[in-house]
Structure formats: C-alpha cells, structure tokens
Short mmCIF file of C-alpha atoms in Angstrom, two decimals:
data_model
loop_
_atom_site.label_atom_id
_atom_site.label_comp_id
_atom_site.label_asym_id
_atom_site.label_seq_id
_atom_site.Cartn_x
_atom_site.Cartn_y
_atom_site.Cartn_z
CA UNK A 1 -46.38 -21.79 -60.80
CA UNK A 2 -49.53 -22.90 -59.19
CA UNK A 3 -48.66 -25.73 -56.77
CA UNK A 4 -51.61 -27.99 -56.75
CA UNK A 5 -51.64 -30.72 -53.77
CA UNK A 6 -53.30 -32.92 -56.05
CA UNK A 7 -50.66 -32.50 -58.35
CA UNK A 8 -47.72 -35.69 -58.87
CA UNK A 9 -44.55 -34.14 -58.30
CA UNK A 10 -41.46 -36.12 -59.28
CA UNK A 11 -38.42 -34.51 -58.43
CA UNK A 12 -35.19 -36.19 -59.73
CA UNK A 13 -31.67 -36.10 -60.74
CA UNK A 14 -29.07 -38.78 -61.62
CA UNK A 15 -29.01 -39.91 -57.57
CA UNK A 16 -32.12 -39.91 -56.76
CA UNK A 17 -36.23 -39.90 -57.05
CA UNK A 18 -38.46 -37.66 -54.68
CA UNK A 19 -42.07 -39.18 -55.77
CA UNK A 20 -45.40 -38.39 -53.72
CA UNK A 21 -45.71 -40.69 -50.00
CA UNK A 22 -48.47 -42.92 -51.14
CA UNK A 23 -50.54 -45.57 -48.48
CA UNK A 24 -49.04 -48.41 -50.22
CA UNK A 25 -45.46 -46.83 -50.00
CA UNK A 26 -46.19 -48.76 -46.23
CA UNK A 27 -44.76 -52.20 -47.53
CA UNK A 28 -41.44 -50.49 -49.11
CA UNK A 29 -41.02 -48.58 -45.79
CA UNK A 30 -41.56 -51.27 -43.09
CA UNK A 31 -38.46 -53.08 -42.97
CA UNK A 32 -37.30 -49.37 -41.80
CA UNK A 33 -39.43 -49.42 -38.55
CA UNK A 34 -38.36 -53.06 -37.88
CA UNK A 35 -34.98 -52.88 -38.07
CA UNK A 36 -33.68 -49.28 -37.86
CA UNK A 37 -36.10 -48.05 -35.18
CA UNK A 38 -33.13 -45.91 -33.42
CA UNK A 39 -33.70 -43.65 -36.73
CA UNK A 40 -36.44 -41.86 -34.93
CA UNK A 41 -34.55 -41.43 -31.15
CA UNK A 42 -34.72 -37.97 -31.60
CA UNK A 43 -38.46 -36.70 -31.88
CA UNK A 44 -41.56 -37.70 -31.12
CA UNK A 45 -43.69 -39.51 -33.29
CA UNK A 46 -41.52 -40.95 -35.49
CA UNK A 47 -42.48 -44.51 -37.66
CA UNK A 48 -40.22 -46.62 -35.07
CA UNK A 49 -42.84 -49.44 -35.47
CA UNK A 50 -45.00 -51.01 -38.14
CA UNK A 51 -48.55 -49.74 -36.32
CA UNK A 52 -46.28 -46.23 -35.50
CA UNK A 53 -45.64 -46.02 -39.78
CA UNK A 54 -49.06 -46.91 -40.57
CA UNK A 55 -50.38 -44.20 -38.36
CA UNK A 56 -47.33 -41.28 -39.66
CA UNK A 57 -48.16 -42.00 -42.99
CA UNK A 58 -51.86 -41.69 -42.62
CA UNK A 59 -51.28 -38.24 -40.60
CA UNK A 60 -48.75 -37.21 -43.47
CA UNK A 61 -51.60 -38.13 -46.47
CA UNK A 62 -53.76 -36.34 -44.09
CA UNK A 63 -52.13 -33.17 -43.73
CA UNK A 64 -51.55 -33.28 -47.44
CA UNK A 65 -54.99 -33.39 -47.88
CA UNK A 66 -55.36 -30.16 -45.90
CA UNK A 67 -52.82 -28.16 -47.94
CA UNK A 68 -50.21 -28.02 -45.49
CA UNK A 69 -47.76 -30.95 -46.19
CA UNK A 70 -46.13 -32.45 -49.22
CA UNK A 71 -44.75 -35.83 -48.26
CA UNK A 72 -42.27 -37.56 -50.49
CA UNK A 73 -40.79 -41.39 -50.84
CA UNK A 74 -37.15 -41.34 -51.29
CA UNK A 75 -35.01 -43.61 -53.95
CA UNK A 76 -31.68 -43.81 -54.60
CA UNK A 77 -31.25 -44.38 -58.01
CA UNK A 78 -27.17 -45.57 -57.14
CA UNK A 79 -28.47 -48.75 -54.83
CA UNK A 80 -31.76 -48.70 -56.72
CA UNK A 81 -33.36 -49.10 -53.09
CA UNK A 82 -36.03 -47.01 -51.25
CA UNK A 83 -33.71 -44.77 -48.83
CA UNK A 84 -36.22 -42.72 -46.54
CA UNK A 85 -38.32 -40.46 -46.52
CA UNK A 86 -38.57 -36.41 -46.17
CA UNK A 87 -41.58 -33.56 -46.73
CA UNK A 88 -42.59 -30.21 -47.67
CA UNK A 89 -44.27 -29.05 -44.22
CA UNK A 90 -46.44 -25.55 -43.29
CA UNK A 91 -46.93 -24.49 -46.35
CA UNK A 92 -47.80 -20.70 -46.47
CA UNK A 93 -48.23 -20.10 -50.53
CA UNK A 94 -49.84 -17.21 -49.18
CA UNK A 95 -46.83 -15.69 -47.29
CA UNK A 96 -44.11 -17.62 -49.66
CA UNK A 97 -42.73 -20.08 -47.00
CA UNK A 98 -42.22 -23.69 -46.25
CA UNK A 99 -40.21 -25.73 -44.26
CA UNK A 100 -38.16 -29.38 -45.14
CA UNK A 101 -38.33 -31.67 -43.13
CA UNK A 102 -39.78 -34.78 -41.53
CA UNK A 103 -36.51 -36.55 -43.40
CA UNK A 104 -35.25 -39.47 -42.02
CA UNK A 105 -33.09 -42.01 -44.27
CA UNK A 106 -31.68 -46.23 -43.88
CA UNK A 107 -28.20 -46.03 -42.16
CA UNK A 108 -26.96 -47.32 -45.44
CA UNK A 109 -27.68 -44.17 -47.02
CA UNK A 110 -26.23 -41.84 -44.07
CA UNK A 111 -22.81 -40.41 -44.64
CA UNK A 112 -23.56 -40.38 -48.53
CA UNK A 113 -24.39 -37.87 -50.92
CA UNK A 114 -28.20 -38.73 -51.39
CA UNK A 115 -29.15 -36.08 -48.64
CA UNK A 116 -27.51 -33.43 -50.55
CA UNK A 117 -29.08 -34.48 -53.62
CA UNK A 118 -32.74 -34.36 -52.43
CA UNK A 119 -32.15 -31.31 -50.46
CA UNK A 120 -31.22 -29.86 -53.77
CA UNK A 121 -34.00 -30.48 -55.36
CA UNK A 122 -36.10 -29.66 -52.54
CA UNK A 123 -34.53 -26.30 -52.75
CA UNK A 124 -34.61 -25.92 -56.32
CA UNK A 125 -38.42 -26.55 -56.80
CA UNK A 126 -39.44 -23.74 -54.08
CA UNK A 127 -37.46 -21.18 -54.66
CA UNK A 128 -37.56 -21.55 -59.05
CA UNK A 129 -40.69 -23.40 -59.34
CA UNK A 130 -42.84 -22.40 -56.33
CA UNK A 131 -41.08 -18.61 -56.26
CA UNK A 132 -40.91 -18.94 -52.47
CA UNK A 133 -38.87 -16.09 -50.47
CA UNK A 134 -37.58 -18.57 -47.41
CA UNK A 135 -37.38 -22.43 -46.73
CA UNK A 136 -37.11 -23.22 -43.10
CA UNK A 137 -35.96 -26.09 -41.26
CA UNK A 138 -36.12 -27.37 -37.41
CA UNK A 139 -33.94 -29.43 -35.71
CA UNK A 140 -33.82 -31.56 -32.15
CA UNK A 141 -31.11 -28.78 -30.58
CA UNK A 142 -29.48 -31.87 -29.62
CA UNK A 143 -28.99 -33.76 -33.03
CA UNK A 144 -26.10 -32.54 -33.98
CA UNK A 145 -25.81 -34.89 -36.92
CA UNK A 146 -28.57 -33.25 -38.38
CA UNK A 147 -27.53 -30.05 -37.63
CA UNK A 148 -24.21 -30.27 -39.34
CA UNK A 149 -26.23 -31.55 -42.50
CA UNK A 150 -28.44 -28.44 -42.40
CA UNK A 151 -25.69 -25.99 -41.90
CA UNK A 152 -23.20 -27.98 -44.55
CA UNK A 153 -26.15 -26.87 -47.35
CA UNK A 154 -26.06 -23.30 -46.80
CA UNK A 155 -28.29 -23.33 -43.83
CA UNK A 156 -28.27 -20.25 -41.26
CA UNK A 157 -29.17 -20.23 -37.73
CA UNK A 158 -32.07 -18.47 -36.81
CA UNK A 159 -32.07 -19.41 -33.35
CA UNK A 160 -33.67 -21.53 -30.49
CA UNK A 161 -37.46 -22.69 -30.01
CA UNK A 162 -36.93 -23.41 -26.15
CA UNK A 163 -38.95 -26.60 -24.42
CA UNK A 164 -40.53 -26.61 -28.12
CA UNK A 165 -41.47 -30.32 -28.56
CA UNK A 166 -40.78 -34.05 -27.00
CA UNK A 167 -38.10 -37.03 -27.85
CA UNK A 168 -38.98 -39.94 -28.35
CA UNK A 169 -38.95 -40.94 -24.90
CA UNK A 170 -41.29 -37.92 -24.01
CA UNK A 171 -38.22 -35.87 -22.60
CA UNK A 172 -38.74 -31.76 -23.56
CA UNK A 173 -36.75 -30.50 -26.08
CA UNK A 174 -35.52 -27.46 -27.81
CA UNK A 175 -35.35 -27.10 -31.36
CA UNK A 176 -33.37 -25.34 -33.21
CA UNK A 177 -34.16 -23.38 -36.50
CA UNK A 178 -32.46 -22.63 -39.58
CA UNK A 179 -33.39 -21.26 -42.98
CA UNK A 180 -32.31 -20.44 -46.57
CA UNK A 181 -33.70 -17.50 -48.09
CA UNK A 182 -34.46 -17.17 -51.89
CA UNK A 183 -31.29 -14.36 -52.69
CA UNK A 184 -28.80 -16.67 -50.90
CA UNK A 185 -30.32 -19.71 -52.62
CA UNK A 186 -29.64 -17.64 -56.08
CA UNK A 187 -26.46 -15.90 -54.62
CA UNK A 188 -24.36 -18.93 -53.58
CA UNK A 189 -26.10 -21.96 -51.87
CA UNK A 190 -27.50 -23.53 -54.95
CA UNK A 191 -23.84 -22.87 -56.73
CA UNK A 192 -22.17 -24.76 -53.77
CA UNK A 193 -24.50 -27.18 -53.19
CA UNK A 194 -24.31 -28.14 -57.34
CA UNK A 195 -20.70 -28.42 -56.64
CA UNK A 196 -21.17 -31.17 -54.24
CA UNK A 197 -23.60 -33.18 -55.49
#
C-alpha cells in the first residue's frame, strides 16, 4: 500500500482502538499529566504536565506533518477508557523501516494485555500493510519494565546507543535498541504474539 500521512488510520481489534493523535485528544489526555506524571521518569520530554502535553502533542502533529511520525490515541475497548498513547516514528518508506514507540499508558492499564494488543497491530499494519522489512524500537537501557515488554513480543537486541539521550531529570542515558524483522514477524512472532492476545 501507499501510506498517506493524511490518511485516518484506525487500527483495532476486540481490546482495543489505535485512532490518529488529534489537538483536541489534549482534554482526554490531561488527567494523565496531572496525576500520573511519574509515567514519563524515564526520558526526556515526556507530557508530565498540562503545558508539557500541549507542547508533545503539537511536536507529534508536527512531525506528522513532515512525514516522519504517525501518532496514535489509545482506547481500551475492555474499560472503555482512553489508556495512552504510542507512535509510528522515523519513517523511512524509502528504505522500508520504522520504529514504535513514544508509548506510554495509565497505570491502570500496565500489567494487562492492552500493550500486547496494540503492539500487534502495530506490527501487523507494517509488515502486511506497509510491506516494511524491520520495525525498530529504543529503550531507556535502564527501564527494564519496558524492556521486558519489548523482548516478551519477539523483540531482539540489537545493542547499545551509549550517552544517546537525557532522563527526565537531564541525567545522560543509554538506550538500548531492539527490532523485529519482517521473516521473523511471518516466521513466529506474529503466531506467538496471536496466542497471547
């Protein structure tokens, strides 16, 4: 397919929606940045305020509008509640890459199988709709949480970005960075991750 920027994507299942990050998705995300700003402890830049989420959705609408991001509003269809949010990011249609990420969800929805379920579909849409060759995925090197998620998918470690970005507190990190490519996808990670959603 020709993925169009412009285009509305909904991407969804019996758990949950994926629908474009819009500006007036602000209001459904606030409460997020009020009351869960610890969500965003691990990198820079994260929407751990209501000015902080006006300005990260701007830059993700932005980036969208440059052909490099696809940003996405995240609802569980179980709690019929908006869980998070999470993104397509350097987007190479050229080369056939992307990367997921930008994904942050309410501690109500940690721990349950919504994560799975839009990482899924994620997955799904590049490598059988888009035809990508490799999805990639960063990490803080020290968010092991996140890590485990990433690896519990099908991810595989690529290795270490050293002194690659900041925390939230400005401290250097590294980052760590996985990936899926499209014959594992077909070979066994979509299989196992269908079983477990």
């Amino acid at each position: 397919m020709n993925f169009n920027f412009k285009e509305i994507y909904i991407l969804e299942n019996d758990v949950v929606r994926l629908q474009p990050l819009q500006t007036s998705d602000y209001e459904k995300l606030v409460a997020f940045s009020i009351d869960e700003s610890e969500l965003w402890s691990f990198n820079a830049n994260g929407p751990d305020s209501p000015e902080n989420l006006k300005k990260y959705i701007e830059k993700a609408l932005s980036q969208k509008d440059k052909l490099v991001e696809y940003p996405f509003l995240v609802f569980d269809k179980i709690s019929n509640k908006i869980a998070g949010s999470t993104r397509f990011y350097n987007i190479n249609l050229e080369a056939k890459h992307l990367e997921i990420g930008f994904t942050w969800y309410g501690k109500e929805f940690q721990g349950t199988k919504l994560n799975k379920n839009c990482k899924y579909l994620l997955l799904e849409f590049a490598f059988e709709k888009m035809n990508l060759e490799r999805v990639g995925f960063r990490a803080n090197n020290l968010n092991k949480r996140s890590i485990n998620a990433m690896k519990s998918i099908g991810c595989i470690e690529e290795g270490v970005l050293r002194n690659f970005s900041t925390n939230a507190k400005g401290d250097r990190i590294d980052a760590i960075v996985l990936s899926i490519l499209k014959n594992e996808w077909f070979d066994s990670v979509k299989q196992n991750l269908k079983n477990r959603i």
